[in-house]
C-alpha positions as protocol buffer text, in pm:
chain_id: "A"
residue {
  index: 1
  type: GLY
  ca { x: 12172 y: 7047 z: 11810 }
}
residue {
  index: 2
  type: ALA
  ca { x: 12470 y: 6950 z: 11603 }
}
residue {
  index: 3
  type: ALA
  ca { x: 12254 y: 6763 z: 11358 }
}
residue {
  index: 4
  type: ASP
  ca { x: 12027 y: 7066 z: 11299 }
}
residue {
  index: 5
  type: PRO
  ca { x: 12147 y: 7210 z: 10958 }
}
residue {
  index: 6
  type: GLU
  ca { x: 11977 y: 7549 z: 11034 }
}
residue {
  index: 7
  type: PRO
  ca { x: 12051 y: 7729 z: 11355 }
}
residue {
  index: 8
  type: ARG
  ca { x: 11728 y: 7812 z: 11539 }
}
residue {
  index: 9
  type: ALA
  ca { x: 11848 y: 8164 z: 11613 }
}
residue {
  index: 10
  type: LEU
  ca { x: 11785 y: 8247 z: 11245 }
}
residue {
  index: 11
  type: ARG
  ca { x: 11411 y: 8197 z: 11263 }
}
residue {
  index: 12
  type: PRO
  ca { x: 11150 y: 8272 z: 11521 }
}
residue {
  index: 13
  type: ARG
  ca { x: 11099 y: 8000 z: 11782 }
}
residue {
  index: 14
  type: GLY
  ca { x: 10827 y: 7753 z: 11678 }
}
residue {
  index: 15
  type: VAL
  ca { x: 10831 y: 7866 z: 11312 }
}
residue {
  index: 16
  type: SER
  ca { x: 10947 y: 7610 z: 11067 }
}
residue {
  index: 17
  type: PRO
  ca { x: 11091 y: 7725 z: 10734 }
}
residue {
  index: 18
  type: PRO
  ca { x: 10824 y: 7765 z: 10462 }
}
residue {
  index: 19
  type: GLU
  ca { x: 10775 y: 7487 z: 10219 }
}
residue {
  index: 20
  type: GLY
  ca { x: 10643 y: 7478 z: 9862 }
}
residue {
  index: 21
  type: ARG
  ca { x: 10617 y: 7749 z: 9607 }
}
residue {
  index: 22
  type: VAL
  ca { x: 10572 y: 8118 z: 9675 }
}
residue {
  index: 23
  type: ALA
  ca { x: 10285 y: 8307 z: 9523 }
}
residue {
  index: 24
  type: ALA
  ca { x: 10255 y: 8686 z: 9500 }
}
residue {
  index: 25
  type: LEU
  ca { x: 9947 y: 8897 z: 9485 }
}
residue {
  index: 26
  type: ASP
  ca { x: 9916 y: 9253 z: 9351 }
}
residue {
  index: 27
  type: LEU
  ca { x: 9585 y: 9325 z: 9511 }
}
residue {
  index: 28
  type: GLY
  ca { x: 9348 y: 9576 z: 9358 }
}
residue {
  index: 29
  type: GLU
  ca { x: 8988 y: 9680 z: 9405 }
}
residue {
  index: 30
  type: VAL
  ca { x: 8859 y: 9486 z: 9110 }
}
residue {
  index: 31
  type: TRP
  ca { x: 9162 y: 9302 z: 8969 }
}
residue {
  index: 32
  type: THR
  ca { x: 9451 y: 9110 z: 9136 }
}
residue {
  index: 33
  type: GLY
  ca { x: 9767 y: 9009 z: 8964 }
}
residue {
  index: 34
  type: VAL
  ca { x: 9900 y: 8665 z: 9054 }
}
residue {
  index: 35
  type: ALA
  ca { x: 10252 y: 8520 z: 9013 }
}
residue {
  index: 36
  type: VAL
  ca { x: 10403 y: 8209 z: 9140 }
}
residue {
  index: 37
  type: SER
  ca { x: 10761 y: 8089 z: 9190 }
}
residue {
  index: 38
  type: ASP
  ca { x: 10917 y: 7772 z: 9038 }
}
residue {
  index: 39
  type: PRO
  ca { x: 10953 y: 7479 z: 9284 }
}
residue {
  index: 40
  type: THR
  ca { x: 11308 y: 7581 z: 9372 }
}
residue {
  index: 41
  type: ARG
  ca { x: 11200 y: 7932 z: 9473 }
}
residue {
  index: 42
  type: THR
  ca { x: 11442 y: 8083 z: 9218 }
}
residue {
  index: 43
  type: LEU
  ca { x: 11227 y: 8230 z: 8938 }
}
residue {
  index: 44
  type: ALA
  ca { x: 10896 y: 8416 z: 8948 }
}
residue {
  index: 45
  type: GLN
  ca { x: 10644 y: 8357 z: 8674 }
}
residue {
  index: 46
  type: PRO
  ca { x: 10350 y: 8582 z: 8601 }
}
residue {
  index: 47
  type: LEU
  ca { x: 10038 y: 8364 z: 8620 }
}
residue {
  index: 48
  type: GLU
  ca { x: 9713 y: 8555 z: 8564 }
}
residue {
  index: 49
  type: VAL
  ca { x: 9495 y: 8845 z: 8642 }
}
residue {
  index: 50
  type: VAL
  ca { x: 9183 y: 8752 z: 8826 }
}
residue {
  index: 51
  type: ARG
  ca { x: 8885 y: 8930 z: 8970 }
}
residue {
  index: 52
  type: THR
  ca { x: 8960 y: 9014 z: 9326 }
}
residue {
  index: 53
  type: SER
  ca { x: 8631 y: 8871 z: 9428 }
}
residue {
  index: 54
  type: GLU
  ca { x: 8749 y: 8529 z: 9289 }
}
residue {
  index: 55
  type: LEU
  ca { x: 9077 y: 8536 z: 9482 }
}
residue {
  index: 56
  type: PRO
  ca { x: 8992 y: 8286 z: 9756 }
}
residue {
  index: 57
  type: GLY
  ca { x: 8912 y: 8018 z: 9497 }
}
residue {
  index: 58
  type: VAL
  ca { x: 9230 y: 8093 z: 9307 }
}
residue {
  index: 59
  type: LEU
  ca { x: 9439 y: 8085 z: 9620 }
}
residue {
  index: 60
  type: ARG
  ca { x: 9270 y: 7754 z: 9722 }
}
residue {
  index: 61
  type: ARG
  ca { x: 9367 y: 7607 z: 9387 }
}
residue {
  index: 62
  type: LEU
  ca { x: 9731 y: 7734 z: 9411 }
}
residue {
  index: 63
  type: VAL
  ca { x: 9770 y: 7579 z: 9760 }
}
residue {
  index: 64
  type: ARG
  ca { x: 9627 y: 7255 z: 9653 }
}
residue {
  index: 65
  type: GLU
  ca { x: 9756 y: 7203 z: 9300 }
}
residue {
  index: 66
  type: GLU
  ca { x: 10077 y: 7408 z: 9293 }
}
residue {
  index: 67
  type: GLY
  ca { x: 10191 y: 7348 z: 9649 }
}
residue {
  index: 68
  type: VAL
  ca { x: 10202 y: 7715 z: 9748 }
}
residue {
  index: 69
  type: GLY
  ca { x: 10291 y: 7754 z: 10115 }
}
residue {
  index: 70
  type: GLU
  ca { x: 10371 y: 8125 z: 10128 }
}
residue {
  index: 71
  type: VAL
  ca { x: 10202 y: 8428 z: 9975 }
}
residue {
  index: 72
  type: LEU
  ca { x: 10372 y: 8761 z: 9924 }
}
residue {
  index: 73
  type: VAL
  ca { x: 10127 y: 9058 z: 9922 }
}
residue {
  index: 74
  type: GLY
  ca { x: 10212 y: 9397 z: 9790 }
}
residue {
  index: 75
  type: LEU
  ca { x: 10138 y: 9674 z: 10036 }
}
residue {
  index: 76
  type: PRO
  ca { x: 10110 y: 10004 z: 9849 }
}
residue {
  index: 77
  type: ARG
  ca { x: 10270 y: 10255 z: 10083 }
}
residue {
  index: 78
  type: THR
  ca { x: 10275 y: 10626 z: 10002 }
}
residue {
  index: 79
  type: LEU
  ca { x: 10588 y: 10775 z: 9851 }
}
residue {
  index: 80
  type: ARG
  ca { x: 10694 y: 10872 z: 10202 }
}
residue {
  index: 81
  type: GLY
  ca { x: 10655 y: 10515 z: 10315 }
}
residue {
  index: 82
  type: GLU
  ca { x: 10344 y: 10578 z: 10509 }
}
residue {
  index: 83
  type: VAL
  ca { x: 10036 y: 10345 z: 10523 }
}
residue {
  index: 84
  type: GLY
  ca { x: 9770 y: 10532 z: 10339 }
}
residue {
  index: 85
  type: PHE
  ca { x: 9408 y: 10464 z: 10245 }
}
residue {
  index: 86
  type: GLN
  ca { x: 9491 y: 10203 z: 9978 }
}
residue {
  index: 87
  type: ALA
  ca { x: 9735 y: 10017 z: 10204 }
}
residue {
  index: 88
  type: ARG
  ca { x: 9466 y: 9993 z: 10470 }
}
residue {
  index: 89
  type: ARG
  ca { x: 9229 y: 9833 z: 10221 }
}
residue {
  index: 90
  type: VAL
  ca { x: 9500 y: 9581 z: 10125 }
}
residue {
  index: 91
  type: SER
  ca { x: 9561 y: 9513 z: 10492 }
}
residue {
  index: 92
  type: ASP
  ca { x: 9191 y: 9447 z: 10546 }
}
residue {
  index: 93
  type: ARG
  ca { x: 9181 y: 9201 z: 10261 }
}
residue {
  index: 94
  type: LEU
  ca { x: 9503 y: 9040 z: 10384 }
}
residue {
  index: 95
  type: SER
  ca { x: 9347 y: 8986 z: 10726 }
}
residue {
  index: 96
  type: SER
  ca { x: 9065 y: 8799 z: 10558 }
}
residue {
  index: 97
  type: LEU
  ca { x: 9299 y: 8590 z: 10359 }
}
residue {
  index: 98
  type: ARG
  ca { x: 9503 y: 8498 z: 10665 }
}
residue {
  index: 99
  type: ALA
  ca { x: 9182 y: 8389 z: 10847 }
}
residue {
  index: 100
  type: GLY
  ca { x: 9075 y: 8181 z: 10545 }
}
residue {
  index: 101
  type: PHE
  ca { x: 9417 y: 8022 z: 10488 }
}
residue {
  index: 102
  type: PRO
  ca { x: 9579 y: 7961 z: 10829 }
}
residue {
  index: 103
  type: GLU
  ca { x: 9816 y: 7702 z: 10688 }
}
residue {
  index: 104
  type: VAL
  ca { x: 9972 y: 7961 z: 10454 }
}
residue {
  index: 105
  type: ARG
  ca { x: 10241 y: 8211 z: 10555 }
}
residue {
  index: 106
  type: PHE
  ca { x: 10154 y: 8562 z: 10429 }
}
residue {
  index: 107
  type: VAL
  ca { x: 10427 y: 8824 z: 10391 }
}
residue {
  index: 108
  type: GLU
  ca { x: 10368 y: 9195 z: 10332 }
}
residue {
  index: 109
  type: TRP
  ca { x: 10597 y: 9357 z: 10072 }
}
residue {
  index: 110
  type: ASP
  ca { x: 10652 y: 9730 z: 10006 }
}
residue {
  index: 111
  type: GLU
  ca { x: 10549 y: 9745 z: 9643 }
}
residue {
  index: 112
  type: ARG
  ca { x: 10619 y: 10109 z: 9566 }
}
residue {
  index: 113
  type: LEU
  ca { x: 10908 y: 10055 z: 9319 }
}
residue {
  index: 114
  type: THR
  ca { x: 10752 y: 9740 z: 9164 }
}
residue {
  index: 115
  type: THR
  ca { x: 10427 y: 9922 z: 9084 }
}
residue {
  index: 116
  type: LYS
  ca { x: 10636 y: 10200 z: 8913 }
}
residue {
  index: 117
  type: VAL
  ca { x: 10807 y: 9949 z: 8688 }
}
residue {
  index: 118
  type: ALA
  ca { x: 10474 y: 9784 z: 8603 }
}
residue {
  index: 119
  type: SER
  ca { x: 10309 y: 10119 z: 8538 }
}
residue {
  index: 120
  type: GLY
  ca { x: 10579 y: 10185 z: 8280 }
}
residue {
  index: 121
  type: LEU
  ca { x: 10478 y: 9855 z: 8112 }
}
residue {
  index: 122
  type: LEU
  ca { x: 10119 y: 9965 z: 8118 }
}
residue {
  index: 123
  type: ARG
  ca { x: 10195 y: 10300 z: 7957 }
}
residue {
  index: 124
  type: GLU
  ca { x: 10387 y: 10124 z: 7682 }
}
residue {
  index: 125
  type: GLY
  ca { x: 10097 y: 9893 z: 7623 }
}
residue {
  index: 126
  type: ARG
  ca { x: 9856 y: 10184 z: 7590 }
}
residue {
  index: 127
  type: ARG
  ca { x: 10093 y: 10360 z: 7352 }
}
residue {
  index: 128
  type: ARG
  ca { x: 10068 y: 10057 z: 7122 }
}
residue {
  index: 129
  type: GLY
  ca { x: 9693 y: 10091 z: 7113 }
}
residue {
  index: 130
  type: ARG
  ca { x: 9615 y: 9809 z: 7349 }
}
residue {
  index: 131
  type: ARG
  ca { x: 9474 y: 9840 z: 7692 }
}
residue {
  index: 132
  type: GLU
  ca { x: 9636 y: 9551 z: 7890 }
}
residue {
  index: 133
  type: ARG
  ca { x: 9622 y: 9447 z: 8251 }
}
residue {
  index: 134
  type: VAL
  ca { x: 9974 y: 9426 z: 8394 }
}
residue {
  index: 135
  type: ASP
  ca { x: 9892 y: 9337 z: 8756 }
}
residue {
  index: 136
  type: HIS
  ca { x: 10035 y: 8987 z: 8702 }
}
residue {
  index: 137
  type: LEU
  ca { x: 10359 y: 9142 z: 8577 }
}
residue {
  index: 138
  type: ALA
  ca { x: 10374 y: 9359 z: 8888 }
}
residue {
  index: 139
  type: ALA
  ca { x: 10321 y: 9054 z: 9104 }
}
residue {
  index: 140
  type: ALA
  ca { x: 10596 y: 8863 z: 8921 }
}
residue {
  index: 141
  type: ARG
  ca { x: 10844 y: 9157 z: 8958 }
}
residue {
  index: 142
  type: MET
  ca { x: 10766 y: 9184 z: 9323 }
}
residue {
  index: 143
  type: LEU
  ca { x: 10811 y: 8811 z: 9369 }
}
residue {
  index: 144
  type: GLN
  ca { x: 11141 y: 8803 z: 9188 }
}
residue {
  index: 145
  type: GLU
  ca { x: 11274 y: 9085 z: 9402 }
}
residue {
  index: 146
  type: TYR
  ca { x: 11170 y: 8887 z: 9711 }
}
residue {
  index: 147
  type: LEU
  ca { x: 11331 y: 8566 z: 9591 }
}
residue {
  index: 148
  type: GLU
  ca { x: 11655 y: 8745 z: 9498 }
}
residue {
  index: 149
  type: LEU
  ca { x: 11675 y: 8900 z: 9839 }
}
residue {
  index: 150
  type: GLY
  ca { x: 11649 y: 8557 z: 9998 }
}
residue {
  index: 151
  type: GLY
  ca { x: 11288 y: 8583 z: 10096 }
}
residue {
  index: 152
  type: GLY
  ca { x: 11117 y: 8249 z: 10159 }
}
residue {
  index: 153
  type: ALA
  ca { x: 11447 y: 8070 z: 10223 }
}
C-alpha cells in the first residue's frame, strides 16, 4: 500500500528483503575462503580460510555471532559460461548448506573473473617466496562486486 516503502513488484511474492550481513564463500575441495560484509552491506572484508569440512560450524558461528542472513557462493563456471565438473561439486555442497541452514538466503555468483584476480595475487605471493592461501581474498572480491551491483539490497 501507500505506506509500503518498497513496491512488492521489485521482489518475489512472499520473500522479504534479506537482513543482516552478507557472507561470501569461495568453496574449494579442501579449503574455503570466507569474507563478510560490514553491517551496512557496503564493504567486504576478507575473514579467513577454513577447511571445507569445518564450514558448517563456521557458518553457524557467522549466522549466530555476526548476524549473517545471506551467503554468496562462487560458482566456478567454465570460460564459456557452462556448468562443468567443479561447478557441479560446488552445487552439491550448496544444496547441503541450504538444507542445513534454511533460515539463510544463498545466492550463486559467477566467479570466473574474481578467481582470475585472486590467482594473480597468488602468483605474486609465490614469486615472493611464500605460499599463501588467497581464497578469502577471492571471497572478499566476489562479495564486493556483489555489494557494488546492489546485491543483497
